[in-house]
Amino acid sequence: MKKAFISVFFTLLTCIVPLHALSASADKHQVVIGVLAFRSKEDTLNEWTPLAHYLDQKIPSHSFIIKPFSYKEFNEAVAKKELDFAFTNPEHYVYFSALYNATRIATLIRANVSGNELKEFGGVIISRSDRKDINNLEDLKGKNIAAVDELSLGGYLAQSNVLLSKGIDISRSSNVTFTDMPHDKVVYIVESGSADAGFIRTGVLEKMAKEGKINRDDFKIINPQKIENFPQALSTQLYPEWPFVAFKETDPELANQVAVALLSLPRGSEIPKNAGYYGWSVPLAYEGIRAIMEEMRVPPFDKTPAFTVNDVIRKYAVSIIVLLGTLSAILLFLAYRLRKLTKTLKKESQALEEQITIREETQKYLRRIANVFHNSREGIIITDASKIIIDVNEAFCGLTGYTREDVIGKKPIILRSGRHSPFFYAQIDQALEREGSWRGEIWNKKKSGQEYAEFLRVDAVRNTDGDIENYIGIFSDITEHKKQEEQLHRLVNYDPLTNLPNRHMYMTLAEQMLAFSKRKGSKAIVAFLDLDGFKQVNDGYGHAMGDRILQKAGARLAQQLRQSDIIARMGGDEFVILLSDINSEDAHELLVRILEALKEPIEVDGITITIGVSIGATLFPDDCEEIDILLRHADAAMYRSKEMGRNRITYYTSEEIKLDI
């Protein structure tokens, strides 16, 4: 009901826009966002139009519109370069990335029908509850299957990959019918009995049941998976949620502005609630999905590769060995018949021939392994059971700067950057001993001394007795990805002028600090500061001088605070601080020091400027326990300081504002 109200609201708002506003909108550059409609197009348009309005407000130089598409329509629109951005499933994004150089700029944080926050999704295999003949994956052989599209991760590829891992090629063993969007079609087809089973993405079944479109008890889940903290029915592994995508032709500056706007969208606000999600996060990695698509030869990776001798050997190895064995047996039999008197020689010849055959097959296998080892784009390092390096590939040398001769006979400890504690490496050793594998992010150091981030996977190789013989590490450099994450974090959480936390970051840190003070039973001070005489500086010397004054004033404020205190720039010449775990007397002394510090003249480019500061303060938890109210109290007290002549401290009380200095 709430979603319908919001939809009607935006429709009416569109109808009553003044003519001059329509004219202004016509002058703006129109930006088209394509959205894959995994439900109906009408629902998709209603759900995502508020996001377009939000982007209109954040980026007023452009006008954003939403266009819902089916898979076929989406592909045609992208091929014709009719879209600036796209919001679609991960597999579809990989498809666009391979063909059109599309780039992900954010990943959706979705909410399920119960309001839980979800960054991942998967596939669901459903059938009617009364189908007693369909209970597991094997039962799907020979059945009629309804799926969404060959490019649908949650509606086809995820389920096909699970079945293929069990030796079931669903494209050959069953009759698959693709319905195209929305996923609801698959549910209705299974409900009607027109298909024996169906493939849909997670969340669809629960949402349709909540909307009263189906009875949840009429369906059962095939191959159900239980994953901690994942509240929806699931039949496959989980994959990263849908990405927001920019194309090669999209203006890079516009793409950056949209990325910042999406990441700045408050989680859980009305705009994401309307579309059933929480907000956006930095883009996740989708390389695993690309690997699955390549393995399953899903478009655009469906071209048949060249068929080589190695492929023949790999595919028909057993037949070749059987044939060679048969020929060997025939030759041995003839030799036995012809040379009855040379039994000893025959046995030796047979043993020698078997050894030659085994050696040739072994050499071919080793050559294939060596080819993968040397030509891999990822760095590979091999050690013995004592973790002594016995070999590395060319990619390792290129990524680390070490030559093969530099590292053979040494331990991987030479790569350590010093960022991680001994406990971190002990956890890796425990995982290798217990599970035989470890994967994760780690900071290492090149031969030049430069530190870099890598994603590393280490596997233990055991012999037939279960003893470890080798360790194999495979890694790739993710330093640039980490830098981009850090840059986005600073854009969202820090003031670019003073490099101090902004209001968003301050509110987050303050809530955590006040919660800690409440548990500990200690007091805290929230103070609002406004520079005195700053407007005259701006008017008299210009904004460039004003910016320099703000930077120096912010630095002076930070110097007076303790390590445990918080400072942020709220905007203009306003700052706010939080003094935690402190009594009133010590807090007052600190505020007096701040007052005196900002009285001192500030020199910029040979010009001496004198300003002051008016401070309003309030006490936690005596005045209030809510950070929003504490800020309002401190702000009111600050204005009282302004009224009383400025350059002073005023404390807020519930009866009146108390002037202290």
XYZ file of C-alpha atoms in Angstrom:
661
model
C 0.000 0.000 0.000
C 2.869 2.329 0.882
C 4.643 1.603 -2.401
C 1.448 2.322 -4.359
C 1.033 5.643 -2.532
C 4.581 6.702 -3.385
C 4.007 5.728 -7.029
C 0.810 7.824 -7.210
C 2.621 10.695 -5.474
C 5.369 10.845 -8.069
C 2.809 10.552 -10.895
C 0.808 13.517 -9.519
C 4.013 15.460 -8.914
C 4.940 15.015 -12.566
C 1.523 16.256 -13.654
C 1.678 19.497 -11.661
C 5.214 20.615 -12.566
C 5.076 24.306 -13.627
C 5.671 25.179 -17.265
C 8.882 27.070 -16.478
C 10.217 23.945 -14.707
C 9.387 21.826 -17.761
C 11.244 24.308 -19.914
C 14.267 24.183 -17.617
C 14.167 20.372 -17.660
C 14.123 20.397 -21.440
C 17.436 22.312 -21.398
C 19.098 19.623 -19.274
C 21.004 16.741 -20.765
C 18.777 13.677 -20.577
C 20.366 10.595 -19.007
C 18.753 7.197 -19.698
C 19.041 4.403 -17.103
C 18.062 0.956 -18.385
C 16.667 -1.405 -15.714
C 16.162 -5.148 -16.193
C 12.539 -5.840 -15.200
C 12.740 -9.114 -13.304
C 9.159 -8.370 -12.142
C 6.659 -6.470 -14.333
C 7.737 -3.347 -16.245
C 5.088 -1.299 -14.458
C 6.397 -2.357 -11.042
C 9.978 -1.728 -12.176
C 9.158 1.798 -13.367
C 7.271 2.630 -10.143
C 10.059 1.254 -7.964
C 13.009 3.018 -9.627
C 11.510 6.374 -10.706
C 12.157 7.860 -7.195
C 15.872 7.090 -7.683
C 15.814 9.068 -10.936
C 14.239 12.039 -9.084
C 16.917 11.709 -6.397
C 19.661 11.860 -9.047
C 17.912 14.894 -10.621
C 18.315 16.686 -7.270
C 21.908 15.579 -6.702
C 23.029 16.326 -10.272
C 20.791 19.261 -11.355
C 22.631 19.702 -14.660
C 21.094 16.457 -15.962
C 17.648 14.885 -16.179
C 17.423 11.146 -15.400
C 14.773 8.751 -16.729
C 14.150 5.041 -16.095
C 13.478 2.575 -18.918
C 12.525 -1.008 -17.932
C 13.487 -3.740 -20.404
C 13.246 -7.446 -21.055
C 16.531 -9.195 -21.917
C 16.008 -8.914 -25.672
C 14.996 -5.240 -25.478
C 17.905 -4.481 -23.150
C 20.470 -6.056 -25.509
C 19.068 -4.160 -28.499
C 19.121 -0.822 -26.639
C 22.748 -1.282 -25.532
C 23.813 -2.362 -29.030
C 22.281 0.862 -30.402
C 24.053 2.925 -27.667
C 20.728 4.309 -26.424
C 21.627 4.018 -22.706
C 23.949 5.969 -20.419
C 23.665 3.608 -17.438
C 22.249 0.156 -16.749
C 21.014 -1.711 -13.683
C 20.910 -5.444 -14.322
C 21.914 -8.831 -12.969
C 25.607 -9.811 -12.623
C 25.647 -12.220 -15.582
C 24.061 -9.594 -17.833
C 26.699 -7.077 -16.641
C 29.521 -9.516 -17.571
C 27.855 -9.877 -20.992
C 27.888 -6.063 -21.456
C 31.427 -5.831 -20.078
C 32.761 -8.347 -22.619
C 30.960 -6.831 -25.634
C 30.742 -3.093 -24.830
C 33.404 -2.375 -22.144
C 30.755 -1.689 -19.496
C 32.049 -0.789 -16.000
C 30.369 -1.358 -12.619
C 30.265 1.724 -10.326
C 28.142 0.461 -7.381
C 26.500 -2.717 -6.058
C 22.930 -2.885 -4.731
C 22.173 -3.709 -1.090
C 18.746 -5.321 -1.359
C 16.123 -5.859 1.381
C 13.986 -9.002 1.534
C 10.296 -9.069 2.453
C 11.217 -9.191 6.154
C 13.434 -6.110 5.893
C 16.794 -7.901 6.158
C 19.811 -6.358 4.418
C 21.153 -8.543 1.562
C 24.280 -8.005 -0.537
C 24.052 -11.392 -2.273
C 21.475 -13.495 -4.071
C 21.227 -16.874 -5.730
C 18.990 -19.186 -7.670
C 15.945 -21.212 -6.558
C 14.597 -24.443 -8.101
C 10.856 -24.873 -7.468
C 8.179 -27.430 -8.212
C 4.629 -27.968 -7.023
C 4.330 -29.393 -3.514
C 2.154 -32.238 -4.782
C 4.800 -33.508 -7.238
C 5.979 -36.618 -5.384
C 8.272 -37.565 -8.293
C 10.487 -34.462 -7.974
C 12.493 -34.261 -4.746
C 16.164 -33.835 -5.734
C 18.400 -32.746 -8.615
C 18.454 -36.199 -10.232
C 14.669 -36.089 -10.536
C 14.927 -33.120 -12.956
C 16.316 -35.311 -15.735
C 13.843 -35.608 -18.599
C 11.475 -33.028 -17.070
C 10.052 -29.835 -18.581
C 11.876 -26.870 -17.031
C 10.744 -23.219 -17.145
C 13.576 -20.653 -16.863
C 13.850 -16.893 -17.401
C 16.664 -16.420 -19.922
C 20.047 -17.841 -20.818
C 21.604 -14.590 -19.517
C 19.696 -14.719 -16.194
C 22.050 -15.593 -13.329
C 19.309 -16.209 -10.752
C 16.843 -17.502 -13.326
C 19.011 -20.045 -15.170
C 22.837 -19.984 -14.938
C 23.181 -20.512 -11.144
C 20.898 -23.579 -11.244
C 22.544 -24.980 -14.395
C 25.963 -24.659 -12.759
C 24.797 -26.583 -9.660
C 23.330 -29.338 -11.841
C 26.481 -29.480 -13.980
C 28.594 -29.935 -10.832
C 26.498 -33.074 -10.174
C 27.101 -34.353 -13.712
C 23.697 -33.203 -15.033
C 23.711 -31.128 -18.239
C 20.203 -29.646 -18.042
C 20.382 -28.351 -21.631
C 20.658 -31.952 -22.894
C 18.887 -34.039 -20.275
C 15.728 -31.903 -19.997
C 13.435 -29.676 -22.068
C 14.149 -26.064 -21.067
C 11.723 -23.264 -22.045
C 12.793 -19.618 -21.606
C 9.964 -17.257 -20.614
C 11.892 -13.932 -20.527
C 11.100 -11.411 -17.744
C 9.455 -11.196 -15.284
C 10.350 -14.133 -13.002
C 6.669 -14.272 -12.003
C 5.947 -16.018 -15.325
C 8.020 -19.025 -14.281
C 6.144 -19.285 -10.963
C 2.743 -19.158 -12.672
C 3.783 -21.746 -15.284
C 4.901 -24.180 -12.568
C 1.749 -23.461 -10.548
C -0.438 -24.274 -13.559
C 1.381 -27.551 -14.185
C 2.604 -26.489 -17.662
C 6.181 -27.073 -16.439
C 7.449 -29.702 -13.998
C 9.937 -27.344 -12.332
C 11.142 -23.758 -12.616
C 14.265 -21.638 -12.108
C 13.845 -18.222 -10.395
C 16.031 -15.883 -8.371
C 15.904 -15.668 -4.572
C 13.211 -13.458 -3.038
C 10.654 -13.796 -5.862
C 8.673 -16.602 -4.215
C 8.507 -14.795 -0.859
C 7.543 -11.459 -2.438
C 4.744 -12.974 -4.551
C 3.411 -14.745 -1.470
C 3.466 -11.502 0.536
C 1.635 -9.721 -2.290
C -1.055 -12.431 -2.187
C -0.356 -13.609 -5.738
C 0.446 -17.214 -4.739
C 0.165 -19.568 -1.792
C 3.699 -20.340 -0.581
C 2.673 -23.820 0.603
C 1.842 -24.795 -3.003
C 5.565 -24.904 -3.825
C 8.600 -26.799 -2.572
C 12.305 -26.060 -2.942
C 14.577 -28.539 -4.728
C 18.152 -28.877 -3.386
C 17.504 -26.451 -0.460
C 20.579 -24.692 0.967
C 20.912 -23.340 4.508
C 23.292 -20.372 4.758
C 23.664 -18.456 8.009
C 21.950 -15.039 8.035
C 20.396 -15.617 4.598
C 16.599 -15.572 5.146
C 15.265 -16.641 1.729
C 14.735 -19.962 0.002
C 17.919 -20.971 -1.870
C 19.078 -23.853 -4.118
C 22.533 -22.617 -5.229
C 25.520 -20.750 -3.900
C 25.289 -16.973 -3.390
C 26.531 -14.339 -5.846
C 27.087 -10.543 -5.562
C 23.900 -8.486 -5.967
C 23.008 -6.465 -9.072
C 25.558 -3.813 -10.187
C 24.883 -0.270 -11.412
C 26.766 -0.006 -14.721
C 28.267 2.775 -16.844
C 29.156 2.313 -20.514
C 32.261 3.260 -22.476
C 30.448 6.212 -24.068
C 29.169 7.551 -20.698
C 30.779 10.827 -19.579
C 33.388 9.798 -16.922
C 32.656 12.903 -14.805
C 28.927 12.091 -14.854
C 29.701 8.477 -13.925
C 31.734 9.687 -10.915
C 28.923 12.025 -9.814
C 26.342 9.216 -10.074
C 28.626 6.830 -8.117
C 29.061 9.352 -5.293
C 25.300 10.100 -5.275
C 24.429 6.383 -5.030
C 26.927 5.762 -2.210
C 25.667 8.879 -0.405
C 22.029 7.725 -0.500
C 21.061 7.137 3.167
C 20.412 3.476 3.815
C 16.860 2.648 4.689
C 15.462 6.018 3.525
C 12.175 6.279 1.641
C 13.788 6.201 -1.820
C 15.414 2.736 -1.424
C 12.447 1.454 0.599
C 10.170 2.185 -2.377
C 12.201 -0.245 -4.524
C 12.671 -2.808 -1.760
C 16.368 -2.261 -1.045
C 18.608 -0.604 1.606
C 21.079 1.360 -0.463
C 24.349 0.985 -2.378
C 27.896 -0.158 -1.627
C 31.202 0.075 -3.481
C 31.197 -2.320 -6.475
C 31.830 -5.967 -5.607
C 33.898 -8.416 -7.660
C 32.139 -10.375 -10.448
C 35.132 -12.324 -11.852
C 33.739 -15.614 -10.476
C 30.566 -15.163 -12.537
C 32.616 -14.508 -15.661
C 34.553 -17.741 -15.026
C 31.285 -19.715 -14.782
C 29.999 -18.155 -18.016
C 33.236 -19.027 -19.824
C 33.149 -22.584 -18.483
C 29.509 -23.073 -19.515
C 30.050 -21.199 -22.826
C 27.252 -18.751 -22.211
C 27.093 -15.819 -24.705
C 29.314 -14.020 -25.478
C 31.707 -16.850 -24.549
C 29.912 -19.431 -26.679
C 32.381 -19.580 -29.564
C 33.957 -23.017 -29.949
C 37.730 -22.831 -29.333
C 40.285 -24.404 -31.664
C 40.514 -28.182 -31.178
C 44.179 -29.156 -30.615
C 46.097 -32.384 -30.181
C 46.149 -31.744 -26.440
C 42.345 -31.560 -26.474
C 42.208 -34.938 -28.268
C 44.527 -36.461 -25.687
C 42.615 -34.906 -22.781
C 39.221 -36.029 -24.115
C 40.192 -39.495 -25.395
C 43.012 -40.348 -22.982
C 41.273 -43.466 -21.676
C 40.491 -44.724 -25.202
C 44.082 -44.089 -26.320
C 45.460 -45.972 -23.323
C 43.045 -48.864 -23.932
C 44.003 -48.965 -27.621
C 47.712 -48.886 -26.815
C 47.194 -51.564 -24.204
C 45.304 -53.737 -26.682
C 48.010 -53.345 -29.327
C 50.660 -54.119 -26.730
C 48.811 -57.249 -25.675
C 48.549 -58.412 -29.296
C 52.243 -57.833 -29.887
C 53.129 -59.607 -26.683
C 50.894 -62.505 -27.604
C 52.588 -62.855 -31.032
C 55.976 -62.587 -29.413
C 54.962 -65.291 -26.952
C 53.865 -67.551 -29.793
C 56.987 -66.937 -31.840
C 59.483 -66.981 -29.043
C 58.515 -69.617 -26.572
C 62.122 -70.109 -25.657
C 62.688 -66.447 -24.773
C 60.170 -65.975 -21.905
C 62.563 -63.924 -19.847
C 63.265 -61.510 -22.709
C 59.539 -61.184 -23.395
C 58.808 -60.173 -19.806
C 61.560 -57.577 -19.860
C 60.326 -56.149 -23.175
C 56.752 -55.927 -21.848
C 57.862 -54.096 -18.715
C 59.995 -51.694 -20.755
C 57.176 -50.916 -23.167
C 54.755 -50.188 -20.289
C 57.294 -47.863 -18.701
C 57.770 -45.986 -21.989
C 54.007 -45.555 -22.414
C 53.611 -44.285 -18.851
C 56.586 -41.959 -19.235
C 55.231 -40.467 -22.474
C 51.800 -39.835 -20.951
C 53.443 -38.355 -17.884
C 55.594 -36.041 -20.004
C 52.531 -34.855 -21.937
C 50.706 -34.134 -18.673
C 53.688 -32.273 -17.262
C 53.981 -30.183 -20.439
C 50.342 -29.132 -20.123
C 50.833 -28.220 -16.481
C 54.022 -26.285 -17.336
C 52.195 -24.355 -20.064
C 49.488 -23.231 -17.589
C 52.124 -22.439 -14.960
C 54.319 -20.231 -17.154
C 51.579 -18.447 -19.129
C 49.227 -17.626 -16.255
C 48.575 -13.911 -15.684
C 48.426 -14.566 -11.932
C 51.532 -14.991 -9.849
C 52.201 -18.603 -8.788
C 54.608 -19.730 -6.062
C 55.332 -23.374 -5.132
C 57.049 -24.464 -1.905
C 57.936 -27.787 -0.360
C 56.417 -29.071 2.893
C 58.862 -26.887 4.879
C 57.675 -23.800 2.981
C 60.938 -23.428 1.062
C 60.313 -21.908 -2.389
C 61.065 -24.407 -5.176
C 59.568 -22.575 -8.178
C 57.781 -19.382 -9.290
C 56.319 -18.347 -12.643
C 57.005 -15.316 -14.855
C 53.915 -13.486 -13.568
C 55.281 -13.763 -9.996
C 58.528 -12.090 -11.107
C 56.649 -9.349 -12.950
C 54.371 -8.599 -9.979
C 57.035 -8.707 -7.214
C 60.212 -7.568 -9.012
C 62.108 -10.639 -7.752
C 63.859 -12.924 -10.212
C 63.524 -16.679 -9.952
C 67.120 -16.886 -8.680
C 66.311 -14.305 -5.950
C 63.691 -16.491 -4.270
C 64.488 -20.176 -4.950
C 65.570 -21.787 -1.685
C 64.060 -19.016 0.460
C 60.775 -18.756 2.338
C 57.831 -16.516 1.318
C 58.537 -14.466 4.450
C 60.765 -12.258 2.241
C 57.547 -10.817 0.759
C 56.024 -9.731 4.073
C 55.210 -6.022 4.342
C 55.097 -5.795 8.141
C 51.453 -4.695 8.143
C 50.119 -7.956 9.568
C 50.608 -9.378 13.044
C 52.059 -12.847 13.791
C 48.507 -13.878 14.751
C 47.362 -13.176 11.161
C 49.939 -15.585 9.713
C 49.185 -18.131 12.446
C 45.536 -18.136 11.318
C 46.658 -18.886 7.741
C 48.759 -21.828 8.965
C 45.830 -23.148 11.011
C 43.477 -22.943 7.993
C 45.978 -24.838 5.803
C 46.407 -27.536 8.441
C 42.688 -27.859 9.186
C 41.065 -27.244 5.779
C 43.950 -27.513 3.322
C 43.238 -24.079 1.838
C 43.206 -20.361 2.666
C 42.125 -17.389 0.604
C 41.913 -13.681 1.339
C 43.493 -10.243 0.967
C 47.042 -9.624 2.178
C 49.601 -6.803 1.976
C 53.054 -7.813 0.695
C 56.202 -5.948 -0.368
C 57.978 -5.941 -3.735
C 61.749 -6.203 -4.125
C 61.827 -2.405 -4.533
C 60.230 -2.015 -1.099
C 56.884 -0.875 -2.526
C 53.905 -2.334 -0.676
C 50.999 -3.753 -2.648
C 47.720 -5.498 -1.924
C 47.013 -8.917 -3.367
C 44.230 -11.472 -3.332
C 45.931 -14.729 -2.406
C 44.833 -18.367 -2.452
C 47.075 -20.997 -0.840
C 46.397 -24.732 -1.162
C 48.150 -27.656 0.511
C 49.007 -30.615 -1.762
C 48.973 -34.005 -0.002
C 50.318 -37.379 -1.072
C 48.392 -40.643 -1.005
C 49.225 -41.065 2.692
C 47.665 -37.696 3.529
C 50.979 -35.960 4.278
C 51.616 -32.459 2.899
C 54.163 -32.442 0.056
C 53.784 -28.927 -1.324
C 52.037 -25.597 -0.923
C 50.814 -23.686 -4.003
C 50.023 -19.967 -3.777
C 48.210 -18.088 -6.569
C 47.779 -14.311 -6.306
C 46.796 -11.183 -8.240
C 47.572 -7.491 -7.566
C 44.461 -5.623 -6.287
C 46.225 -2.435 -5.141
C 44.370 -0.140 -7.556
C 41.042 -1.635 -6.500
C 41.878 -0.956 -2.830
C 42.863 2.644 -3.676
C 39.564 3.227 -5.449
C 37.670 1.884 -2.426
C 39.620 4.229 -0.134
C 38.994 7.247 -2.418
C 35.254 6.558 -2.466
C 35.277 6.200 1.322
C 36.946 9.622 1.722
C 34.558 11.251 -0.747
C 31.578 10.036 1.250
C 32.913 10.575 4.781
C 35.417 13.477 4.798
C 35.351 17.215 4.088
C 37.647 17.819 1.073
C 38.778 21.277 2.255
C 39.866 20.595 5.857
C 40.290 16.797 5.556
C 38.186 16.518 8.719
C 35.220 14.115 9.038
C 32.006 15.496 7.527
C 28.557 15.486 9.134
C 27.791 11.940 7.907
C 30.984 10.512 9.420
C 30.569 12.562 12.619
C 27.046 11.248 13.239
C 28.225 7.655 12.773
C 31.246 8.051 15.098
C 29.274 10.066 17.660
C 26.533 7.445 17.968
C 29.174 4.760 18.559
C 31.048 6.892 21.102
C 27.904 7.868 23.019
C 26.770 4.229 23.107
C 30.168 3.326 24.602
C 29.883 6.143 27.174
C 26.389 4.970 28.102
C 27.598 1.404 28.699
C 30.546 2.666 30.712
C 28.448 5.173 32.663
C 30.732 8.086 31.754
C 29.899 11.599 30.585
C 30.537 13.357 27.291
C 30.350 16.913 25.928
C 28.935 17.882 22.520
C 30.094 21.373 21.454
C 29.084 23.462 18.423
C 31.653 26.053 17.228
C 31.187 28.980 14.831
C 34.098 31.223 13.822
C 33.719 34.913 14.734
C 34.578 37.448 12.038
C 34.905 34.840 9.279
C 32.369 36.579 7.006
C 34.444 39.762 7.088
C 37.515 37.736 6.045
C 35.621 36.236 3.107
C 34.229 39.620 2.062
C 37.496 41.493 2.488
C 40.082 39.021 1.242
C 38.098 36.612 -0.955
C 37.047 32.987 -0.669
C 40.529 31.623 -1.326
C 41.775 33.371 1.825
C 38.657 32.163 3.660
C 39.425 28.566 2.690
C 42.993 28.906 4.037
C 41.647 30.321 7.301
C 39.211 27.375 7.615
C 42.062 24.901 7.063
C 44.284 26.498 9.684
C 41.413 26.877 12.157
C 40.480 23.221 11.703
C 44.108 22.202 12.293
C 44.286 24.301 15.497
C 41.083 22.737 16.782
C 42.377 19.221 16.120
C 45.658 19.999 17.954
C 43.781 20.896 21.140
C 41.756 17.667 21.270
C 42.646 14.314 22.769
C 43.075 11.223 20.603
C 39.735 9.871 21.812
C 37.785 13.037 20.872
C 35.928 13.641 17.587
C 35.954 16.780 15.421
C 34.055 17.441 12.176
C 33.288 20.310 9.832
C 29.529 20.698 9.502
C 29.714 23.253 6.664
C 30.716 26.894 6.161
C 32.627 28.068 9.235
C 30.846 25.675 11.624
C 32.607 22.850 13.441
C 31.390 20.330 15.997
C 33.351 18.295 18.547
C 32.562 15.451 20.938
C 34.619 15.068 24.125
C 34.112 11.516 25.428
C 34.712 9.967 28.842
C 35.344 13.342 30.507
C 34.012 15.252 33.506
C 32.604 18.782 33.331
C 35.670 20.488 34.820
C 38.175 18.891 32.419
C 35.843 19.512 29.487
C 35.543 23.182 30.417
C 39.347 23.572 30.599
C 39.692 22.003 27.136
C 37.030 24.327 25.656
C 38.813 27.326 27.195
C 42.057 26.204 25.510
C 40.213 26.023 22.192
C 38.832 29.523 22.781
C 42.310 30.885 23.487
C 43.916 29.001 20.562
C 41.563 30.564 18.021
C 42.156 34.059 19.461
C 45.772 33.802 18.328
C 46.403 35.614 14.995
C 46.539 33.479 11.856
C 49.125 34.336 9.202
C 48.395 33.475 5.561
C 50.724 34.578 2.734
C 52.149 37.372 4.848
C 48.737 38.650 5.946
C 47.820 38.416 9.654
C 44.160 37.679 10.388
C 42.535 37.679 13.835
C 39.304 35.803 14.409
C 37.574 34.180 17.356
C 35.059 31.465 18.042
C 31.662 31.220 19.709
C 31.064 27.893 21.455
C 27.837 26.234 22.563
C 28.072 23.058 24.651
C 25.712 20.453 26.088
C 26.302 17.543 28.467
C 25.587 13.856 27.796
C 23.579 12.183 29.272
C 22.364 14.971 31.641
C 20.778 17.128 28.905
C 19.796 14.346 26.510
C 20.943 10.979 25.101
C 20.063 11.479 21.422
C 22.856 12.891 19.224
C 20.444 14.872 16.996
C 18.917 16.643 20.017
C 22.336 17.200 21.600
C 23.489 18.941 18.416
C 20.419 21.191 18.415
C 21.033 22.076 22.071
C 24.691 22.864 21.387
C 23.716 24.932 18.336
C 21.202 26.926 20.403
C 23.836 27.558 23.079
C 26.313 28.689 20.393
C 23.844 31.276 19.068
C 23.449 32.510 22.636
C 27.238 33.029 22.720
C 26.908 35.091 19.525
C 24.163 37.217 21.066
C 26.210 37.824 24.250
C 29.113 39.343 22.362
C 30.850 36.328 20.770
C 34.195 34.743 21.617
C 32.775 32.878 24.608
C 31.383 29.538 25.837
C 27.695 28.977 26.653
C 26.273 25.799 28.228
C 22.789 24.538 27.506
C 20.354 23.674 30.324
C 16.739 22.513 30.124
C 15.500 25.683 31.932
C 17.753 28.263 30.288
C 20.973 28.654 28.395
C 23.805 29.165 30.878
C 26.522 31.663 29.943
C 29.930 30.650 31.306
C 32.481 32.942 29.662
